[in-house]
mmCIF file of C-alpha atoms in Angstrom:
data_model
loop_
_atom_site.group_PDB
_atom_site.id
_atom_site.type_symbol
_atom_site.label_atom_id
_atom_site.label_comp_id
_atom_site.label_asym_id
_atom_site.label_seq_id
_atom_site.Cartn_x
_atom_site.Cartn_y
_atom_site.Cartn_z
ATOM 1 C CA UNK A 1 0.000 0.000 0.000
ATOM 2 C CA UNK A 2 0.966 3.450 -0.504
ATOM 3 C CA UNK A 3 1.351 4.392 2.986
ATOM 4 C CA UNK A 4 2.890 1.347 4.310
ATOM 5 C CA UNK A 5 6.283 2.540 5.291
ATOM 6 C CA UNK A 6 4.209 5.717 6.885
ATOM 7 C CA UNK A 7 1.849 3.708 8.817
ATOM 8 C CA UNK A 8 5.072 1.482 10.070
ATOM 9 C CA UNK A 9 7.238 4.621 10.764
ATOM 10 C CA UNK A 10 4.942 5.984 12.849
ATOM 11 C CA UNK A 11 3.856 2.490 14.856
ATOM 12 C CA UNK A 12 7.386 2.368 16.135
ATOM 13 C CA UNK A 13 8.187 6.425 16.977
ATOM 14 C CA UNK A 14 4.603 5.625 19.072
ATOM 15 C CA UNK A 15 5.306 2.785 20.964
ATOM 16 C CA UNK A 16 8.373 1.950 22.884
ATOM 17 C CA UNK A 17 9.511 -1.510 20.623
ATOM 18 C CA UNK A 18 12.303 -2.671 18.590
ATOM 19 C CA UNK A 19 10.271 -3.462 15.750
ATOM 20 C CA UNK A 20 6.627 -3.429 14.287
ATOM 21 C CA UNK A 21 5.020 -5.258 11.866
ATOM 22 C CA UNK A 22 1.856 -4.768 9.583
ATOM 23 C CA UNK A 23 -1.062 -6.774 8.330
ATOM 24 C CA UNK A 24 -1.058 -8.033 4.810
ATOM 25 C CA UNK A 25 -3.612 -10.003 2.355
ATOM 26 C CA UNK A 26 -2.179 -12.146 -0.624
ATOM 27 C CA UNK A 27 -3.779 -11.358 -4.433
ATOM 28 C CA UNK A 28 -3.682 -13.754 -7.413
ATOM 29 C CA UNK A 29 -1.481 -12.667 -10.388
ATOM 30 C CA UNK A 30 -3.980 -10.608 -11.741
ATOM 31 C CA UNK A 31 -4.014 -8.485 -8.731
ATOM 32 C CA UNK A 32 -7.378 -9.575 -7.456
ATOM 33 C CA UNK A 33 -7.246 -10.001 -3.750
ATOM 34 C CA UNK A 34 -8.067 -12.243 -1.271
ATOM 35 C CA UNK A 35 -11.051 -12.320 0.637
ATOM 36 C CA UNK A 36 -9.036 -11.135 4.123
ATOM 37 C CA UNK A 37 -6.058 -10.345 4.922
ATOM 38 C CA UNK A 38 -3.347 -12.978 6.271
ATOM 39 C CA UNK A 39 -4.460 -12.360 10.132
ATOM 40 C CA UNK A 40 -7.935 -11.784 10.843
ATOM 41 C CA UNK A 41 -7.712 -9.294 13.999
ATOM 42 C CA UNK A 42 -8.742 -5.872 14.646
ATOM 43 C CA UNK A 43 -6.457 -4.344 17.223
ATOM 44 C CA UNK A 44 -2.779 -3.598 17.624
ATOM 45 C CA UNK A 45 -1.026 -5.112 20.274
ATOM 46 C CA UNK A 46 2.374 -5.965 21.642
ATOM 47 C CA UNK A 47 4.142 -8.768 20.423
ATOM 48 C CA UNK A 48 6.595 -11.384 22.676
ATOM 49 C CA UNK A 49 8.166 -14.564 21.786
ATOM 50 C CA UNK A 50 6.282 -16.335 25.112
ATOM 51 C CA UNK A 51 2.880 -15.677 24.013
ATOM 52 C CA UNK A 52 1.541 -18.340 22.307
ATOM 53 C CA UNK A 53 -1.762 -17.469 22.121
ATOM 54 C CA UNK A 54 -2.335 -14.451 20.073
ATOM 55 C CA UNK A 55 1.547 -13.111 19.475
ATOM 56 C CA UNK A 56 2.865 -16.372 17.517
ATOM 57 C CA UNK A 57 0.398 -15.758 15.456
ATOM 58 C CA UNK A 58 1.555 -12.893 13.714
ATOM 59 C CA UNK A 59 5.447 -13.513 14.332
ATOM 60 C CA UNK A 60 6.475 -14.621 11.015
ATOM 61 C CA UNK A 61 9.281 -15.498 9.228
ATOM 62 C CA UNK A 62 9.633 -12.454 6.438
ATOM 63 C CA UNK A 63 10.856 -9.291 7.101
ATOM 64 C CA UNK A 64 8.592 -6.973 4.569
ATOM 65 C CA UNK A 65 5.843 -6.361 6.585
ATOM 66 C CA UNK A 66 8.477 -5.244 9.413
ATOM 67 C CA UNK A 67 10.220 -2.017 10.573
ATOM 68 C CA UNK A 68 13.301 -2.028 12.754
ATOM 69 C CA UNK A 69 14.842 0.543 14.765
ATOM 70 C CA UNK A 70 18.399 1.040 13.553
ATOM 71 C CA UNK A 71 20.160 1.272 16.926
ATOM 72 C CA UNK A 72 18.953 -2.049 17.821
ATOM 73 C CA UNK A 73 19.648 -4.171 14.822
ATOM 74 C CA UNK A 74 23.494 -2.758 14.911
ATOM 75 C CA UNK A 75 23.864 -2.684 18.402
ATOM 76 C CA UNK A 76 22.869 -6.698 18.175
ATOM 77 C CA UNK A 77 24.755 -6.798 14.843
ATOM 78 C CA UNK A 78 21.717 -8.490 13.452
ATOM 79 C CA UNK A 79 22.462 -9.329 9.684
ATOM 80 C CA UNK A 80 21.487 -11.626 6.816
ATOM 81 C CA UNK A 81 23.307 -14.871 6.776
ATOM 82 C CA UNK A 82 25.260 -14.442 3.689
ATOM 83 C CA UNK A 83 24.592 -16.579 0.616
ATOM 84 C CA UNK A 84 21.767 -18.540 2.769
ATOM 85 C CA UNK A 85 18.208 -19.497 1.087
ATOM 86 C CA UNK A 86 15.370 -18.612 3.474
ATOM 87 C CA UNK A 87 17.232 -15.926 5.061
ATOM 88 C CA UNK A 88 14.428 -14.100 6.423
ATOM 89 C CA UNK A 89 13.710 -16.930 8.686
ATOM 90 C CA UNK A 90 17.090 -16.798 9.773
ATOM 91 C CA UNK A 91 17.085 -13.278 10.318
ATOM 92 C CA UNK A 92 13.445 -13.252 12.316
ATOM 93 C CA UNK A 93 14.981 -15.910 14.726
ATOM 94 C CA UNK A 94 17.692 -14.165 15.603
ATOM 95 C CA UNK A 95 15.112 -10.762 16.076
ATOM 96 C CA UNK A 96 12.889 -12.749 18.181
ATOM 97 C CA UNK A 97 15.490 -13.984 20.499
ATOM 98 C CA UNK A 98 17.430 -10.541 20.841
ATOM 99 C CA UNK A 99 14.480 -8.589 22.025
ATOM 100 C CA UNK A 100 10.831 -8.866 23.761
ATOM 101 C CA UNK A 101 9.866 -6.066 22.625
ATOM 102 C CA UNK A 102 7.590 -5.791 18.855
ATOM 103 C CA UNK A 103 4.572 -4.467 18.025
ATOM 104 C CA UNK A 104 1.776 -5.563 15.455
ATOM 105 C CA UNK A 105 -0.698 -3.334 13.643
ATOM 106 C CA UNK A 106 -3.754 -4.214 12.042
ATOM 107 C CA UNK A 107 -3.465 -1.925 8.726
ATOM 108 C CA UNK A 108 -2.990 -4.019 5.707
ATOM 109 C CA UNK A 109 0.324 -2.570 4.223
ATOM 110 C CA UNK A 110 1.229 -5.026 1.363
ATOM 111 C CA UNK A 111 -0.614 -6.925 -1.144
ATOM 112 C CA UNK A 112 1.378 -10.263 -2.117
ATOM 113 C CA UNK A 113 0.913 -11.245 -5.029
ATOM 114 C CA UNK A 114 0.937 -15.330 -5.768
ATOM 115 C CA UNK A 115 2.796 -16.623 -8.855
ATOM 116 C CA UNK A 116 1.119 -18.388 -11.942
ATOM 117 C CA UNK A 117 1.600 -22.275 -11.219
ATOM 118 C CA UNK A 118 4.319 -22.219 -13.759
ATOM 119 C CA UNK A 119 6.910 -20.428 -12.387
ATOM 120 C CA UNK A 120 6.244 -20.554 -8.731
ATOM 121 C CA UNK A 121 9.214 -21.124 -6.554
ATOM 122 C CA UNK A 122 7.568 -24.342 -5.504
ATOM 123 C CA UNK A 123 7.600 -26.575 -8.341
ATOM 124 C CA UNK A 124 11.483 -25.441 -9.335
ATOM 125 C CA UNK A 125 12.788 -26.627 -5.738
ATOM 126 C CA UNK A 126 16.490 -28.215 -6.829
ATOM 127 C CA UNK A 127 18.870 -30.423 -4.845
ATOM 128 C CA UNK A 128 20.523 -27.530 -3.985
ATOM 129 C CA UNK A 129 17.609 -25.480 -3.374
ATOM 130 C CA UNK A 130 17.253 -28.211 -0.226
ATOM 131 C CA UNK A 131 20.606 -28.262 0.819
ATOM 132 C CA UNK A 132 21.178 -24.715 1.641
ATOM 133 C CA UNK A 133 17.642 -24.554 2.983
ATOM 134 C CA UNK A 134 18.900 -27.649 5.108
ATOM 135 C CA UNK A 135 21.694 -25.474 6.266
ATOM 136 C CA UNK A 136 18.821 -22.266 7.229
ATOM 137 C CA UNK A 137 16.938 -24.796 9.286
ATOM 138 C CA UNK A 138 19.559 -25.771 10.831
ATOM 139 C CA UNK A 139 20.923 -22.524 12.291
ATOM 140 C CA UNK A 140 17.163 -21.518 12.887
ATOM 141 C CA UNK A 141 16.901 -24.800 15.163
ATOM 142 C CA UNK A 142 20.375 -24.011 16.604
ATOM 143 C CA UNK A 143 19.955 -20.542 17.395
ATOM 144 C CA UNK A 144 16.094 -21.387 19.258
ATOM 145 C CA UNK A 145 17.780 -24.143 21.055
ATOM 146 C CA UNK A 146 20.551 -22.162 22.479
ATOM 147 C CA UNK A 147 18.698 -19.336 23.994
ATOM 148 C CA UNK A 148 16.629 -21.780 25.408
ATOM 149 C CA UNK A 149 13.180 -20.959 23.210
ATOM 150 C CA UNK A 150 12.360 -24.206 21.984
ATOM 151 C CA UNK A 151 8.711 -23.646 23.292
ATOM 152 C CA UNK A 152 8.108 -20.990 20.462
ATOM 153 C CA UNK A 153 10.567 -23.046 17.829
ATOM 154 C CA UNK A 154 7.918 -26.183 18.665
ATOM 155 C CA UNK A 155 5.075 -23.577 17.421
ATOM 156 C CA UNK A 156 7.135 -22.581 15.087
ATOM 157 C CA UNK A 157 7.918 -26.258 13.576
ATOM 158 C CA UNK A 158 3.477 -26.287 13.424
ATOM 159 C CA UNK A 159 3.472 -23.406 11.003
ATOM 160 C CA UNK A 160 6.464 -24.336 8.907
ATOM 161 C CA UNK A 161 6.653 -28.398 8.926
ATOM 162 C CA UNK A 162 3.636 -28.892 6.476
ATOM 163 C CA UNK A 163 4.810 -25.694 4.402
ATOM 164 C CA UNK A 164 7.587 -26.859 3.852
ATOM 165 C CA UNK A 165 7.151 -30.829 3.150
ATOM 166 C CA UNK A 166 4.741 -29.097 0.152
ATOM 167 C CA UNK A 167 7.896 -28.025 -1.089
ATOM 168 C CA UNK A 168 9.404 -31.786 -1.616
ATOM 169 C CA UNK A 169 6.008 -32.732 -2.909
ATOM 170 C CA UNK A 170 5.622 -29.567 -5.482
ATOM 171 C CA UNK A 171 8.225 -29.357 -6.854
ATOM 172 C CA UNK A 172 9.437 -30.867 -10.414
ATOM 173 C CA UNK A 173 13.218 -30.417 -10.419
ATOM 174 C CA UNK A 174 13.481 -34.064 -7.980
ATOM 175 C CA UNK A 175 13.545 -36.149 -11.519
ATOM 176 C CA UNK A 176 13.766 -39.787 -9.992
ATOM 177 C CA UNK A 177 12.600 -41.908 -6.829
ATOM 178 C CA UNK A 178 16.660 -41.817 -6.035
ATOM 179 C CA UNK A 179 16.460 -38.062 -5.905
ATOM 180 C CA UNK A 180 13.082 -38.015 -3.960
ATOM 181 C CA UNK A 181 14.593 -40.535 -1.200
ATOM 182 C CA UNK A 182 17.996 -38.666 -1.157
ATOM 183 C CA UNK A 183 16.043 -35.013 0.034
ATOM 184 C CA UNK A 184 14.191 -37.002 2.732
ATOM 185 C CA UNK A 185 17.149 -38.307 4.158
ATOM 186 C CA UNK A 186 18.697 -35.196 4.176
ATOM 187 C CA UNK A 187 15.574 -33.798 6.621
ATOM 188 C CA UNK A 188 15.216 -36.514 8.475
ATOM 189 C CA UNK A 189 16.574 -34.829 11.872
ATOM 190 C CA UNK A 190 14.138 -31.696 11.097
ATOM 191 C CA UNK A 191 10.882 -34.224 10.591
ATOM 192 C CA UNK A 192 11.887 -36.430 13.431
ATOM 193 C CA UNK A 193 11.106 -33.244 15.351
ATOM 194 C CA UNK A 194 7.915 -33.604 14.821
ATOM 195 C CA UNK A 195 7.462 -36.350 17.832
ATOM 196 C CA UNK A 196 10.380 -34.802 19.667
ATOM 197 C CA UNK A 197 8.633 -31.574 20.222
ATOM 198 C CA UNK A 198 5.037 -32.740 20.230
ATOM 199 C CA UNK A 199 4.100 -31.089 16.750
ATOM 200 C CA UNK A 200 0.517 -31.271 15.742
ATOM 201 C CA UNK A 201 -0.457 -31.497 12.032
ATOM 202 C CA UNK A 202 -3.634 -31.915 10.972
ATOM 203 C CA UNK A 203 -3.257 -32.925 7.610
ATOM 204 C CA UNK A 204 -3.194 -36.397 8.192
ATOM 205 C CA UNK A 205 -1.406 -37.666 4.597
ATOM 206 C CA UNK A 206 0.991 -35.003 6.228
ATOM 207 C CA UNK A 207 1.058 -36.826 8.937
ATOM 208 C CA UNK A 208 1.827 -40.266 7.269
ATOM 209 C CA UNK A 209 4.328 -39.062 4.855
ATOM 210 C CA UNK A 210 6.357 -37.365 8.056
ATOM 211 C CA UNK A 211 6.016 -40.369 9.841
ATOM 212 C CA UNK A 212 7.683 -42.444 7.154
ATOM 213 C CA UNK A 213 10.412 -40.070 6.690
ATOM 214 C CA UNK A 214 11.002 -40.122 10.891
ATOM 215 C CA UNK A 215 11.269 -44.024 10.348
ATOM 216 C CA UNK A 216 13.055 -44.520 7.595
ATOM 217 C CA UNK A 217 10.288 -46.397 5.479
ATOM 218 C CA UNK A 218 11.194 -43.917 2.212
ATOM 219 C CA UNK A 219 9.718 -46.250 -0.022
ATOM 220 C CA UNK A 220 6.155 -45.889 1.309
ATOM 221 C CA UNK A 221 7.171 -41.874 2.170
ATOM 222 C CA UNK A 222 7.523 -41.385 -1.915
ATOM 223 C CA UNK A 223 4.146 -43.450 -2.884
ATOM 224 C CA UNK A 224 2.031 -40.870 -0.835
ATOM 225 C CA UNK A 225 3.906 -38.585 -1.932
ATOM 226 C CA UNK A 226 2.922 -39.171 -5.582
ATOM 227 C CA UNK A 227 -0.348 -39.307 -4.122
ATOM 228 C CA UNK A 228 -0.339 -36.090 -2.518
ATOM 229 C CA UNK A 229 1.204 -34.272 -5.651
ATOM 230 C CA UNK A 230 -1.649 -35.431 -7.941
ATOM 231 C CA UNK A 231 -4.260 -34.117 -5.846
ATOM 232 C CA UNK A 232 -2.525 -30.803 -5.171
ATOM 233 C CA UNK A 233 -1.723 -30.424 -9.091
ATOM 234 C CA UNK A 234 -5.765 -30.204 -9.026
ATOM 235 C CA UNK A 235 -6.168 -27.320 -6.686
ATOM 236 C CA UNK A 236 -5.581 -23.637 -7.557
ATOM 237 C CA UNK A 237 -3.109 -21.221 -5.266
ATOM 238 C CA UNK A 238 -5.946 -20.448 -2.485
ATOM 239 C CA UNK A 239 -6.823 -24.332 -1.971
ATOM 240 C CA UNK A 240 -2.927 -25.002 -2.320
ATOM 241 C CA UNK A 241 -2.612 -22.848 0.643
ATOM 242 C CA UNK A 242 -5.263 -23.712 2.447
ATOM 243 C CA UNK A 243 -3.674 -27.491 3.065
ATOM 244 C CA UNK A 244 -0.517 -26.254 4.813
ATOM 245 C CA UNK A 245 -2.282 -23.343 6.526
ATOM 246 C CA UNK A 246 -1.725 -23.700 10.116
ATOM 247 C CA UNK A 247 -5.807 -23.184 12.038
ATOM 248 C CA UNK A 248 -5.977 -21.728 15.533
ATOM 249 C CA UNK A 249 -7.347 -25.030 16.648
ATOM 250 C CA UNK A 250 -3.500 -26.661 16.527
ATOM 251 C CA UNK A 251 -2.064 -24.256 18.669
ATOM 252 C CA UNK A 252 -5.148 -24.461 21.167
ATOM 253 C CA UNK A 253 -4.256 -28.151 21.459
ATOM 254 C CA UNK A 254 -0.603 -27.637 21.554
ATOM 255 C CA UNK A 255 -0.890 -25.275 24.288
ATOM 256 C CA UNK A 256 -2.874 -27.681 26.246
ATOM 257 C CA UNK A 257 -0.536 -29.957 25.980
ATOM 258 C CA UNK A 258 2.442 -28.112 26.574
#
């Protein structure tokens, strides 16, 4: 939106936070949007890495819907890891650790706009694409681990486990069963998590294919998986979406089982 970095700019000269962060809503290609936004609330509140309730919620893993203050990010020497894929999740870890102190606004300050199917980042997921993306998750985990916030990193595993096994199953650039199988092994630590940290999933064929991966059955892992990728080649973007989409209902039951 046109006065994004204005409604931002002002959000964080307001309130006494290190950073703030704005609503968004995603559009197709064509520009025609959503029917609401990416978090359905209507107040602006405070933000802090222990609340899992409402503040997880909204602490995501990009960075533009976000405004920093300068003096914090260098006095934390808070940077992008160099030559890293997903290196806004790496950066947001490291800003959610450093400081308790963000702020969320309601406005909706971006549109985002969704790819055609054919040359979404999705289906063009290489061998390399996963190992350096191996290599994110692994400083993400390290850096939640060490400063002793694996409670929001097992919330955090929720939102981004079933996100990103649609990557593996997307994506067309894994040409063989060999190639398949040889990803899977790679992120079998980061699926295994899934019963280490008590991660719910609701997708049950989500569910199974994780599970196989976690026990090393990859040859029943890569039929569902064929499974699972013909059924999502029938959907469009929104019902795409829609099957990794994390519902407030998981958290509730995480929480009550924490």
């Amino acid at each position: 939106e046109k006065n994004a970095c204005e409604l931002l700019y002002k959000a964080i000269e307001k309130v006494n936070t290190e950073y703030v962060m704005g609503n968004y809503i995603y559009t197709t290609f064509e520009g025609e949007k959503w029917d609401s936004p990416m978090f359905d609330i209507q107040e602006n509140f405070e933000v802090t890495i222990t609340d899992y309730k409402k503040s997880f919620f909204v602490m995501n893993s990009v960075v533009w819907n976000k405004i920093f203050k300068r003096d914090f990010i260098e006095t934390n020497k808070l940077r992008f890891a160099e030559g890293a894929l997903a290196e806004d999740a790496i950066f947001t870890s490291f800003l959610y650790t450093h400081t308790d102190k963000g702020y969320f606004i309601k406005d909706v300050i971006l549109n985002y706009r969704q790819n055609k199917e054919n040359v979404s980042i999705s289906t063009n997921c290489n061998k390399n694409y996963f190992s350096k993306t191996d290599e994110a998750y692994k400083l993400i985990y390290e850096n939640y681990k060490t400063t002793n916030n694996t409670g929001f990193y097992r919330f955090f595993c929720a939102r981004i486990m079933p996100y990103f096994l649609c990557k593996i199953i997307d994506t067309n650039e894994l040409k063989s069963d060999e190639e398949i199988i040889e990803v899977l092994k790679l992120f079998s630590w980061y699926f295994k998590q899934k019963s280490e940290y008590r991660v719910i999933i609701m997708n049950e064929d989500f569910n199974e294919i994780i599970d196989c991966i976690s026990n090393s059955d990859y040859e029943k892992a890569i039929i569902k998986i064929r499974k699972v990728k013909e059924y999502r080649n029938s959907l469009n973007s929104s019902q795409k979406h829609n099957m990794y989409a994390v519902c407030e209902e998981v958290f509730n039951r995480m929480l009550k089982e924490s």
